[in-house]
PDB file of C-alpha atoms in Angstrom:
ATOM      1  CA  LEU E  30       0.054   0.111   0.149  1.00 45.00           C
ATOM      2  CA  SER E  31       2.142   2.375   0.670  1.00 49.00           C
ATOM      3  CA  VAL E  32       4.711   1.419  -2.419  1.00 40.00           C
ATOM      4  CA  PHE E  33       1.059   2.109  -4.090  1.00 39.00           C
ATOM      5  CA  PHE E  34       0.680   5.968  -2.360  1.00 41.00           C
ATOM      6  CA  HIS E  35       4.575   6.394  -3.283  1.00 44.00           C
ATOM      7  CA  PHE E  36       3.840   5.956  -6.848  1.00 38.00           C
ATOM      8  CA  GLN E  37       0.677   7.912  -6.800  1.00 46.00           C
ATOM      9  CA  ASN E  38       3.010  10.692  -4.687  1.00 49.00           C
ATOM     10  CA  MET E  39       5.316  10.822  -7.624  1.00 44.00           C
ATOM     11  CA  TYR E  40       2.647  10.799 -10.718  1.00 41.00           C
ATOM     12  CA  GLN E  41       1.058  13.781  -9.283  1.00 46.00           C
ATOM     13  CA  GLU E  42       4.285  15.569  -8.757  1.00 45.00           C
ATOM     14  CA  ASP E  43       5.380  14.854 -12.826  1.00 42.00           C
ATOM     15  CA  PHE E  44       1.859  16.023 -13.472  1.00 39.00           C
ATOM     16  CA  ARG E  45       2.573  19.027 -11.229  1.00 45.00           C
ATOM     17  CA  ASN E  46       5.889  20.118 -12.810  1.00 41.00           C
ATOM     18  CA  MET E  47       4.683  19.321 -16.535  1.00 38.00           C
ATOM     19  CA  THR E  48       1.907  21.602 -16.208  1.00 39.00           C
ATOM     20  CA  GLU E  49       3.918  24.347 -14.772  1.00 41.00           C
ATOM     21  CA  GLY E  50       6.467  23.480 -17.865  1.00 39.00           C
ATOM     22  CA  THR E  51       3.941  23.908 -20.202  1.00 37.00           C
ATOM     23  CA  ARG E  52       2.272  27.454 -18.470  1.00 39.00           C
ATOM     24  CA  ASN E  53       6.014  28.751 -18.227  1.00 39.00           C
ATOM     25  CA  SER E  54       6.554  28.107 -21.895  1.00 37.00           C
ATOM     26  CA  SER E  55       3.118  29.011 -22.908  1.00 40.00           C
ATOM     27  CA  ASP E  56       3.671  32.463 -20.883  1.00 43.00           C
ATOM     28  CA  SER E  57       7.585  32.820 -22.411  1.00 43.00           C
ATOM     29  CA  SER E  58       5.614  32.646 -25.943  1.00 47.00           C
ATOM     30  CA  SER E  59       3.592  35.297 -24.812  1.00 54.00           C
ATOM     31  CA  ALA E  60       6.067  37.437 -23.120  1.00 67.00           C
ATOM     32  CA  PHE E  61       7.054  40.855 -24.566  1.00 70.00           C
ATOM     33  CA  PHE E  62      10.764  40.009 -25.639  1.00 71.00           C
ATOM     34  CA  HIS E  63      12.748  43.253 -25.465  1.00 77.00           C
ATOM     35  CA  SER E  64      14.703  44.604 -23.187  1.00 81.00           C
ATOM     36  CA  SER E  65      14.371  47.736 -21.360  1.00 84.00           C
ATOM     37  CA  THR E  66      16.928  49.632 -23.531  1.00 88.00           C
ATOM     38  CA  MET E  67      15.884  47.866 -26.484  1.00 88.00           C
ATOM     39  CA  SER E  68      12.532  49.368 -26.057  1.00 89.00           C
ATOM     40  CA  ALA E  69      13.760  52.211 -25.279  1.00 92.00           C
ATOM     41  CA  ILE E  70      16.016  52.478 -28.689  1.00 93.00           C
ATOM     42  CA  LEU E  71      12.634  51.618 -30.535  1.00 94.00           C
ATOM     43  CA  VAL E  72      10.714  54.199 -29.206  1.00 94.00           C
ATOM     44  CA  ALA E  73      12.958  57.155 -29.934  1.00 95.00           C
ATOM     45  CA  VAL E  74      13.929  55.720 -33.402  1.00 95.00           C
ATOM     46  CA  TYR E  75      10.090  55.839 -34.582  1.00 95.00           C
ATOM     47  CA  SER E  76       9.397  58.633 -32.540  1.00 95.00           C
ATOM     48  CA  VAL E  77      12.232  60.904 -34.303  1.00 95.00           C
ATOM     49  CA  ALA E  78      10.865  59.055 -37.866  1.00 95.00           C
ATOM     50  CA  LEU E  79       7.350  59.980 -37.035  1.00 95.00           C
ATOM     51  CA  ALA E  80       7.703  63.312 -36.179  1.00 94.00           C
ATOM     52  CA  GLY E  81      10.409  64.174 -38.594  1.00 93.00           C
ATOM     53  CA  GLY E  82       8.949  62.458 -41.294  1.00 92.00           C
ATOM     54  CA  GLY E  83       5.791  64.069 -40.717  1.00 93.00           C
ATOM     55  CA  ILE E  84       7.034  67.196 -41.182  1.00 93.00           C
ATOM     56  CA  GLY E  85       8.536  66.835 -44.176  1.00 91.00           C
ATOM     57  CA  SER E  86       5.524  64.899 -45.876  1.00 91.00           C
ATOM     58  CA  ILE E  87       3.467  67.769 -45.123  1.00 91.00           C
ATOM     59  CA  THR E  88       5.789  70.275 -46.069  1.00 90.00           C
ATOM     60  CA  MET E  89       6.878  68.571 -49.497  1.00 89.00           C
ATOM     61  CA  SER E  90       2.847  68.299 -50.317  1.00 87.00           C
ATOM     62  CA  PHE E  91       2.891  72.185 -50.013  1.00 87.00           C
ATOM     63  CA  VAL E  92       5.486  72.542 -52.308  1.00 86.00           C
ATOM     64  CA  LEU E  93       4.706  69.339 -54.824  1.00 82.00           C
ATOM     65  CA  LEU E  94       1.381  71.670 -55.906  1.00 81.00           C
ATOM     66  CA  LYS E  95       3.688  74.540 -57.124  1.00 79.00           C
ATOM     67  CA  MET E  96       5.655  71.950 -59.261  1.00 74.00           C
ATOM     68  CA  ASN E  97       5.434  70.453 -62.868  1.00 69.00           C
ATOM     69  CA  THR E  98       3.122  67.461 -62.726  1.00 67.00           C
ATOM     70  CA  LEU E  99       4.512  66.132 -66.032  1.00 69.00           C
ATOM     71  CA  SER E 100       7.876  65.491 -64.482  1.00 76.00           C
ATOM     72  CA  VAL E 101       8.674  62.073 -63.657  1.00 77.00           C
ATOM     73  CA  THR E 102      10.790  63.102 -60.798  1.00 80.00           C
ATOM     74  CA  THR E 103       7.978  65.170 -59.143  1.00 82.00           C
ATOM     75  CA  THR E 104       5.509  61.684 -59.865  1.00 84.00           C
ATOM     76  CA  ALA E 105       7.880  59.750 -57.722  1.00 85.00           C
ATOM     77  CA  ILE E 106       8.314  62.322 -54.881  1.00 87.00           C
ATOM     78  CA  VAL E 107       4.778  62.539 -54.769  1.00 89.00           C
ATOM     79  CA  ASN E 108       4.114  58.569 -54.303  1.00 90.00           C
ATOM     80  CA  LEU E 109       7.454  59.182 -51.977  1.00 92.00           C
ATOM     81  CA  VAL E 110       5.181  61.298 -49.798  1.00 92.00           C
ATOM     82  CA  VAL E 111       2.296  58.390 -50.353  1.00 92.00           C
ATOM     83  CA  VAL E 112       4.437  55.751 -48.984  1.00 93.00           C
ATOM     84  CA  HIS E 113       5.744  57.296 -46.211  1.00 94.00           C
ATOM     85  CA  SER E 114       2.387  58.867 -44.929  1.00 94.00           C
ATOM     86  CA  LEU E 115       1.215  55.264 -44.847  1.00 93.00           C
ATOM     87  CA  LEU E 116       4.001  53.824 -43.035  1.00 94.00           C
ATOM     88  CA  LEU E 117       3.822  56.981 -40.215  1.00 95.00           C
ATOM     89  CA  PHE E 118       0.241  56.288 -40.135  1.00 94.00           C
ATOM     90  CA  THR E 119       1.207  52.735 -38.786  1.00 93.00           C
ATOM     91  CA  VAL E 120       4.232  53.848 -36.168  1.00 95.00           C
ATOM     92  CA  PRO E 121       1.693  55.253 -33.321  1.00 95.00           C
ATOM     93  CA  PHE E 122       0.512  51.360 -33.073  1.00 94.00           C
ATOM     94  CA  ARG E 123       4.395  50.416 -32.878  1.00 93.00           C
ATOM     95  CA  LEU E 124       4.994  53.300 -30.288  1.00 94.00           C
ATOM     96  CA  HIS E 125       2.338  51.867 -27.858  1.00 92.00           C
ATOM     97  CA  TYR E 126       3.183  48.354 -28.117  1.00 90.00           C
ATOM     98  CA  TYR E 127       6.907  49.026 -27.629  1.00 91.00           C
ATOM     99  CA  VAL E 128       5.503  51.719 -24.217  1.00 91.00           C
ATOM    100  CA  LYS E 129       2.944  49.131 -22.932  1.00 88.00           C
ATOM    101  CA  LYS E 130       4.738  45.947 -23.984  1.00 87.00           C
ATOM    102  CA  LYS E 131       1.459  44.512 -24.844  1.00 86.00           C
ATOM    103  CA  TRP E 132      -0.218  44.221 -28.429  1.00 86.00           C
ATOM    104  CA  ILE E 133      -3.846  45.023 -27.538  1.00 87.00           C
ATOM    105  CA  PHE E 134      -5.169  44.953 -31.528  1.00 85.00           C
ATOM    106  CA  ASP E 135      -6.061  41.783 -33.540  1.00 83.00           C
ATOM    107  CA  VAL E 136      -3.249  39.679 -35.024  1.00 80.00           C
ATOM    108  CA  PRO E 137      -4.261  40.377 -38.895  1.00 81.00           C
ATOM    109  CA  PHE E 138      -3.519  44.197 -37.756  1.00 85.00           C
ATOM    110  CA  CYS E 139      -0.039  43.347 -36.425  1.00 84.00           C
ATOM    111  CA  LYS E 140       0.626  41.751 -39.769  1.00 84.00           C
ATOM    112  CA  MET E 141      -0.320  44.743 -41.709  1.00 86.00           C
ATOM    113  CA  VAL E 142       1.526  47.058 -39.372  1.00 88.00           C
ATOM    114  CA  SER E 143       4.391  44.962 -39.324  1.00 87.00           C
ATOM    115  CA  ALA E 144       4.300  44.419 -43.468  1.00 86.00           C
ATOM    116  CA  MET E 145       4.026  48.000 -44.005  1.00 90.00           C
ATOM    117  CA  VAL E 146       7.694  48.447 -42.816  1.00 92.00           C
ATOM    118  CA  HIS E 147       8.835  46.247 -45.300  1.00 90.00           C
ATOM    119  CA  ILE E 148       6.572  47.390 -47.985  1.00 90.00           C
ATOM    120  CA  HIS E 149       7.818  51.230 -47.328  1.00 92.00           C
ATOM    121  CA  MET E 150      11.364  49.984 -46.974  1.00 94.00           C
ATOM    122  CA  TYR E 151      11.259  48.644 -50.720  1.00 92.00           C
ATOM    123  CA  LEU E 152       8.761  51.088 -52.634  1.00 92.00           C
ATOM    124  CA  THR E 153      10.879  54.223 -51.045  1.00 93.00           C
ATOM    125  CA  PHE E 154      13.964  52.223 -52.605  1.00 94.00           C
ATOM    126  CA  ILE E 155      12.335  51.804 -55.765  1.00 90.00           C
ATOM    127  CA  PHE E 156      11.851  55.577 -56.217  1.00 90.00           C
ATOM    128  CA  TYR E 157      14.905  56.587 -55.103  1.00 92.00           C
ATOM    129  CA  VAL E 158      16.418  54.144 -57.943  1.00 91.00           C
ATOM    130  CA  ILE E 159      14.123  56.008 -60.076  1.00 87.00           C
ATOM    131  CA  THR E 160      14.854  59.309 -59.448  1.00 87.00           C
ATOM    132  CA  LEU E 161      18.341  58.967 -59.307  1.00 89.00           C
ATOM    133  CA  VAL E 162      18.318  57.297 -62.923  1.00 87.00           C
ATOM    134  CA  ILE E 163      15.867  60.381 -64.230  1.00 84.00           C
ATOM    135  CA  ARG E 164      18.665  62.582 -62.868  1.00 83.00           C
ATOM    136  CA  TRP E 165      21.681  60.982 -64.297  1.00 85.00           C
ATOM    137  CA  LEU E 166      19.924  60.792 -68.222  1.00 81.00           C
ATOM    138  CA  ILE E 167      19.366  64.435 -67.446  1.00 78.00           C
ATOM    139  CA  PHE E 168      23.157  64.897 -66.509  1.00 75.00           C
ATOM    140  CA  PHE E 169      24.567  62.768 -69.092  1.00 75.00           C
ATOM    141  CA  GLN E 170      21.685  64.178 -71.516  1.00 71.00           C
ATOM    142  CA  TRP E 171      20.542  61.781 -72.810  1.00 54.00           C
ATOM    143  CA  LYS E 172      17.608  63.513 -72.302  1.00 56.00           C
ATOM    144  CA  ASP E 173      16.575  67.116 -71.824  1.00 56.00           C
ATOM    145  CA  LYS E 174      13.736  66.636 -69.547  1.00 63.00           C
ATOM    146  CA  VAL E 175      12.353  63.550 -68.552  1.00 63.00           C
ATOM    147  CA  GLU E 176       8.056  64.126 -68.675  1.00 68.00           C
ATOM    148  CA  PHE E 177       4.810  62.643 -68.845  1.00 68.00           C
ATOM    149  CA  TYR E 178       2.952  63.699 -71.875  1.00 68.00           C
ATOM    150  CA  ARG E 179      -0.351  63.776 -69.994  1.00 72.00           C
ATOM    151  CA  LYS E 180      -1.398  64.155 -66.412  1.00 76.00           C
ATOM    152  CA  LEU E 181      -3.235  60.867 -67.066  1.00 77.00           C
ATOM    153  CA  HIS E 182       0.156  59.216 -67.840  1.00 73.00           C
ATOM    154  CA  ALA E 183       1.522  60.349 -64.753  1.00 77.00           C
ATOM    155  CA  ILE E 184      -1.596  59.010 -62.586  1.00 81.00           C
ATOM    156  CA  ALA E 185      -1.864  55.929 -64.913  1.00 83.00           C
ATOM    157  CA  ALA E 186       2.169  55.073 -64.011  1.00 80.00           C
ATOM    158  CA  SER E 187       1.789  55.929 -60.274  1.00 80.00           C
ATOM    159  CA  ALA E 188      -1.393  53.478 -60.335  1.00 85.00           C
ATOM    160  CA  ALA E 189       0.650  50.440 -62.144  1.00 84.00           C
ATOM    161  CA  VAL E 190       3.142  50.578 -59.096  1.00 82.00           C
ATOM    162  CA  TRP E 191       0.267  50.549 -55.962  1.00 83.00           C
ATOM    163  CA  VAL E 192      -1.824  48.110 -57.909  1.00 85.00           C
ATOM    164  CA  PHE E 193       1.193  45.515 -57.963  1.00 82.00           C
ATOM    165  CA  VAL E 194       1.919  46.104 -54.586  1.00 80.00           C
ATOM    166  CA  MET E 195      -1.945  45.317 -53.716  1.00 79.00           C
ATOM    167  CA  VAL E 196      -2.248  42.407 -55.927  1.00 79.00           C
ATOM    168  CA  PHE E 197       1.027  40.894 -54.958  1.00 75.00           C
ATOM    169  CA  GLY E 198       2.711  42.535 -52.276  1.00 71.00           C
ATOM    170  CA  VAL E 199      -0.496  42.759 -49.797  1.00 68.00           C
ATOM    171  CA  PRO E 200      -1.471  39.063 -49.872  1.00 70.00           C
ATOM    172  CA  LEU E 201       1.856  37.821 -49.926  1.00 69.00           C
ATOM    173  CA  PHE E 202       2.421  39.415 -46.695  1.00 66.00           C
ATOM    174  CA  TYR E 203      -1.530  38.695 -44.778  1.00 62.00           C
ATOM    175  CA  PHE E 204      -1.875  35.068 -45.980  1.00 60.00           C
ATOM    176  CA  GLU E 205       2.130  33.847 -45.732  1.00 60.00           C
ATOM    177  CA  TYR E 206       3.109  35.726 -42.881  1.00 62.00           C
ATOM    178  CA  GLY E 207       2.967  34.151 -39.646  1.00 58.00           C
ATOM    179  CA  ARG E 208       1.338  30.851 -41.333  1.00 61.00           C
ATOM    180  CA  SER E 209       4.258  28.638 -40.008  1.00 58.00           C
ATOM    181  CA  GLY E 210       3.731  28.441 -36.433  1.00 57.00           C
ATOM    182  CA  LEU E 211       1.324  29.739 -33.407  1.00 58.00           C
ATOM    183  CA  TYR E 212       1.848  33.411 -32.527  1.00 62.00           C
ATOM    184  CA  SER E 213       0.269  34.968 -29.431  1.00 66.00           C
ATOM    185  CA  ASN E 214      -2.315  37.525 -29.326  1.00 72.00           C
ATOM    186  CA  THR E 215      -0.936  39.649 -27.122  1.00 77.00           C
ATOM    187  CA  THR E 216       2.687  39.609 -28.782  1.00 79.00           C
ATOM    188  CA  CYS E 217       3.638  41.430 -32.439  1.00 80.00           C
ATOM    189  CA  PHE E 218       6.231  41.576 -35.152  1.00 72.00           C
ATOM    190  CA  LYS E 219       7.759  38.051 -33.973  1.00 73.00           C
ATOM    191  CA  PHE E 220       7.382  35.812 -36.970  1.00 66.00           C
ATOM    192  CA  HIS E 221      10.560  34.657 -37.100  1.00 66.00           C
ATOM    193  CA  LYS E 222       9.573  30.678 -37.588  1.00 68.00           C
ATOM    194  CA  GLU E 223       9.043  31.581 -40.785  1.00 70.00           C
ATOM    195  CA  LEU E 224      12.506  31.433 -41.394  1.00 72.00           C
ATOM    196  CA  GLN E 225      12.625  27.635 -40.866  1.00 72.00           C
ATOM    197  CA  HIS E 226      11.435  27.450 -45.071  1.00 73.00           C
ATOM    198  CA  GLU E 227      14.260  26.852 -47.358  1.00 80.00           C
ATOM    199  CA  SER E 228      12.542  29.026 -50.075  1.00 79.00           C
ATOM    200  CA  VAL E 229      11.803  32.061 -47.264  1.00 79.00           C
ATOM    201  CA  LYS E 230      15.414  32.124 -46.319  1.00 84.00           C
ATOM    202  CA  ALA E 231      16.202  31.950 -50.483  1.00 87.00           C
ATOM    203  CA  LEU E 232      14.105  34.740 -51.507  1.00 85.00           C
ATOM    204  CA  ASN E 233      15.813  36.817 -48.139  1.00 87.00           C
ATOM    205  CA  TYR E 234      19.070  35.848 -49.414  1.00 92.00           C
ATOM    206  CA  THR E 235      18.099  37.016 -52.935  1.00 93.00           C
ATOM    207  CA  VAL E 236      16.660  40.276 -51.689  1.00 92.00           C
ATOM    208  CA  ILE E 237      19.724  40.766 -49.858  1.00 94.00           C
ATOM    209  CA  VAL E 238      21.936  40.410 -52.232  1.00 95.00           C
ATOM    210  CA  ALA E 239      19.971  42.476 -55.407  1.00 95.00           C
ATOM    211  CA  VAL E 240      19.705  45.703 -52.507  1.00 94.00           C
ATOM    212  CA  ALA E 241      23.809  45.289 -51.895  1.00 95.00           C
ATOM    213  CA  LEU E 242      24.422  45.174 -55.527  1.00 96.00           C
ATOM    214  CA  ILE E 243      21.926  47.863 -56.362  1.00 95.00           C
ATOM    215  CA  SER E 244      23.498  50.036 -53.982  1.00 94.00           C
ATOM    216  CA  CYS E 245      26.751  49.415 -54.227  1.00 94.00           C
ATOM    217  CA  VAL E 246      26.425  50.600 -58.192  1.00 94.00           C
ATOM    218  CA  LEU E 247      24.518  53.797 -57.173  1.00 93.00           C
ATOM    219  CA  LEU E 248      26.965  54.694 -54.897  1.00 93.00           C
ATOM    220  CA  GLY E 249      29.833  53.856 -57.567  1.00 93.00           C
ATOM    221  CA  LEU E 250      27.863  55.711 -60.190  1.00 91.00           C
ATOM    222  CA  GLN E 251      27.781  59.116 -58.337  1.00 90.00           C
ATOM    223  CA  ILE E 252      31.338  58.968 -57.346  1.00 89.00           C
ATOM    224  CA  PHE E 253      32.153  59.015 -61.074  1.00 89.00           C
ATOM    225  CA  ILE E 254      29.278  61.491 -61.822  1.00 86.00           C
ATOM    226  CA  LEU E 255      31.037  64.054 -58.834  1.00 85.00           C
ATOM    227  CA  VAL E 256      34.457  63.493 -60.257  1.00 84.00           C
ATOM    228  CA  LYS E 257      33.602  63.950 -63.657  1.00 83.00           C
ATOM    229  CA  VAL E 258      32.224  67.569 -62.975  1.00 79.00           C
ATOM    230  CA  GLU E 259      35.117  68.323 -60.427  1.00 78.00           C
ATOM    231  CA  ARG E 260      37.419  67.868 -63.348  1.00 79.00           C
ATOM    232  CA  LYS E 261      35.007  70.130 -65.900  1.00 75.00           C
ATOM    233  CA  PHE E 262      34.650  73.122 -63.210  1.00 69.00           C
ATOM    234  CA  SER E 263      37.552  72.172 -60.891  1.00 69.00           C
ATOM    235  CA  ASN E 264      38.380  76.562 -60.862  1.00 70.00           C
ATOM    236  CA  SER E 265      34.979  77.439 -59.979  1.00 68.00           C
ATOM    237  CA  LEU E 266      33.647  73.875 -58.465  1.00 66.00           C
ATOM    238  CA  CYS E 267      31.743  75.184 -55.532  1.00 66.00           C
ATOM    239  CA  SER E 268      30.128  78.144 -57.601  1.00 64.00           C
ATOM    240  CA  HIS E 269      28.699  75.813 -60.007  1.00 67.00           C
ATOM    241  CA  GLN E 270      25.100  74.765 -59.985  1.00 69.00           C
ATOM    242  CA  GLU E 271      25.462  71.329 -61.230  1.00 71.00           C
ATOM    243  CA  PHE E 272      28.118  70.387 -58.741  1.00 71.00           C
ATOM    244  CA  TRP E 273      25.766  71.273 -55.905  1.00 72.00           C
ATOM    245  CA  ALA E 274      22.735  69.156 -57.941  1.00 73.00           C
ATOM    246  CA  GLN E 275      25.054  66.144 -58.110  1.00 77.00           C
ATOM    247  CA  VAL E 276      25.601  66.658 -54.135  1.00 77.00           C
ATOM    248  CA  LYS E 277      22.296  66.421 -53.426  1.00 80.00           C
ATOM    249  CA  ASN E 278      21.539  62.817 -55.315  1.00 83.00           C
ATOM    250  CA  LEU E 279      23.856  61.858 -52.709  1.00 85.00           C
ATOM    251  CA  ILE E 280      20.834  62.348 -50.433  1.00 85.00           C
ATOM    252  CA  PHE E 281      19.165  59.745 -51.682  1.00 88.00           C
ATOM    253  CA  ILE E 282      22.019  57.457 -51.270  1.00 91.00           C
ATOM    254  CA  TRP E 283      23.243  58.416 -48.015  1.00 91.00           C
ATOM    255  CA  VAL E 284      19.493  57.083 -47.242  1.00 91.00           C
ATOM    256  CA  ILE E 285      19.980  54.208 -48.747  1.00 93.00           C
ATOM    257  CA  ILE E 286      23.338  53.309 -47.060  1.00 93.00           C
ATOM    258  CA  ILE E 287      22.350  54.290 -43.605  1.00 93.00           C
ATOM    259  CA  CYS E 288      19.205  53.057 -43.506  1.00 93.00           C
ATOM    260  CA  PHE E 289      18.693  50.116 -45.428  1.00 95.00           C
ATOM    261  CA  LEU E 290      21.881  48.486 -46.253  1.00 94.00           C
ATOM    262  CA  PRO E 291      22.352  48.085 -42.312  1.00 94.00           C
ATOM    263  CA  TYR E 292      19.342  46.014 -42.167  1.00 94.00           C
ATOM    264  CA  HIS E 293      20.449  43.976 -45.066  1.00 94.00           C
ATOM    265  CA  LEU E 294      23.518  42.870 -44.088  1.00 93.00           C
ATOM    266  CA  PHE E 295      22.505  41.957 -40.511  1.00 93.00           C
ATOM    267  CA  ARG E 296      19.520  40.432 -41.585  1.00 91.00           C
ATOM    268  CA  ALA E 297      21.972  37.890 -43.601  1.00 89.00           C
ATOM    269  CA  TYR E 298      23.369  37.180 -40.325  1.00 90.00           C
ATOM    270  CA  TYR E 299      20.149  36.875 -38.555  1.00 89.00           C
ATOM    271  CA  ILE E 300      18.532  34.487 -40.871  1.00 87.00           C
ATOM    272  CA  GLN E 301      21.525  31.847 -40.085  1.00 85.00           C
ATOM    273  CA  TYR E 302      21.382  32.255 -36.193  1.00 82.00           C
ATOM    274  CA  VAL E 303      17.883  33.186 -35.616  1.00 75.00           C
ATOM    275  CA  SER E 304      17.012  29.830 -33.531  1.00 72.00           C
ATOM    276  CA  ASP E 305      20.486  30.451 -31.391  1.00 70.00           C
ATOM    277  CA  PHE E 306      19.937  33.492 -30.110  1.00 71.00           C
ATOM    278  CA  ASP E 307      16.886  34.905 -28.325  1.00 70.00           C
ATOM    279  CA  GLN E 308      17.988  38.383 -28.522  1.00 80.00           C
ATOM    280  CA  LEU E 309      19.224  38.381 -32.189  1.00 84.00           C
ATOM    281  CA  GLU E 310      15.293  39.369 -32.510  1.00 85.00           C
ATOM    282  CA  SER E 311      15.643  42.662 -30.947  1.00 86.00           C
ATOM    283  CA  TYR E 312      18.577  43.133 -32.635  1.00 90.00           C
ATOM    284  CA  ASN E 313      16.738  42.813 -36.128  1.00 90.00           C
ATOM    285  CA  GLU E 314      13.777  44.589 -34.856  1.00 91.00           C
ATOM    286  CA  VAL E 315      16.317  47.785 -34.226  1.00 92.00           C
ATOM    287  CA  PHE E 316      17.946  47.325 -37.676  1.00 94.00           C
ATOM    288  CA  LEU E 317      14.424  47.666 -39.188  1.00 94.00           C
ATOM    289  CA  SER E 318      13.741  50.223 -37.155  1.00 93.00           C
ATOM    290  CA  LEU E 319      16.693  52.205 -39.322  1.00 94.00           C
ATOM    291  CA  THR E 320      14.485  51.823 -42.019  1.00 95.00           C
ATOM    292  CA  ALA E 321      11.670  54.334 -40.841  1.00 94.00           C
ATOM    293  CA  LEU E 322      14.372  57.022 -40.738  1.00 94.00           C
ATOM    294  CA  SER E 323      14.289  57.173 -44.887  1.00 93.00           C
ATOM    295  CA  CYS E 324      11.276  59.022 -43.924  1.00 92.00           C
ATOM    296  CA  LEU E 325      13.638  61.738 -43.023  1.00 92.00           C
ATOM    297  CA  ASP E 326      14.361  62.304 -46.802  1.00 89.00           C
ATOM    298  CA  LEU E 327      11.798  64.843 -47.712  1.00 88.00           C
ATOM    299  CA  LEU E 328      12.896  67.141 -44.212  1.00 88.00           C
ATOM    300  CA  SER E 329      16.530  66.674 -45.693  1.00 84.00           C
ATOM    301  CA  LEU E 330      15.140  67.985 -49.357  1.00 81.00           C
ATOM    302  CA  MET E 331      13.397  70.657 -47.953  1.00 80.00           C
ATOM    303  CA  VAL E 332      16.354  72.363 -45.771  1.00 78.00           C
ATOM    304  CA  SER E 333      19.099  71.345 -48.110  1.00 70.00           C
ATOM    305  CA  GLY E 334      16.743  73.869 -51.116  1.00 64.00           C
ATOM    306  CA  SER E 335      16.839  70.412 -53.399  1.00 57.00           C
TER     307      SER E 335
END
């Protein structure tokens, strides 16, 4: 009889330990995973992006009303204002989460807020490339000016870009993002389990290489142009308008190098070791938050008089 009670006590203890372990595991999966330092950094970065980006977008909107609406460059800047505004709309929800340390909205909205940072980053990158290429075409005198024939053409070109994003980009994030695991309703921006799939890894590595190569090409071409301008106007370089026009092109390239490139370079390491170090998730979020600082580009253009 004593042996029976002994085994019964062991069973009850094991069952209690298993229950507590399951509960602790569940609690850890739903816990806020950023340290106080990381949370402070994220709040600071997104607050700067929200304030500076908001001022820049509003100010640039008034300036664009006076500009040539047929210009391809103007159309690209208009779309840049739109994509910045969409990101800035989601930033307060991120700040609320980082401050309160709990996601109080539903999971689909979390996916949308999380996806918006990535959509913003790549659309901004595309509009930068378009703007730089057009300015370089004019510099090399391949084109006197690059314009749409009608305002309707400018609207159609912009609509085509956004339709492509809505048809291919948004469904990809909404239906595939967070599909590979169970995620807590009280946490957000924690979808690293998707990286267990080799196809997702391959896609990420492809994007990383593409962004890195394009960034290097853009920087190399701009340096080549600056050297060419320096040789042409060596005697009165600083007083020549063409030199300063090319210097202002560096605003776009520096944004790419400072805001976009670090995230992609770190992500190559993050993808490889995310399952080994939990803290890498926080580092990845910090590098991702740097991409939101690209919203300061419009303010920089206004300050520099571009």
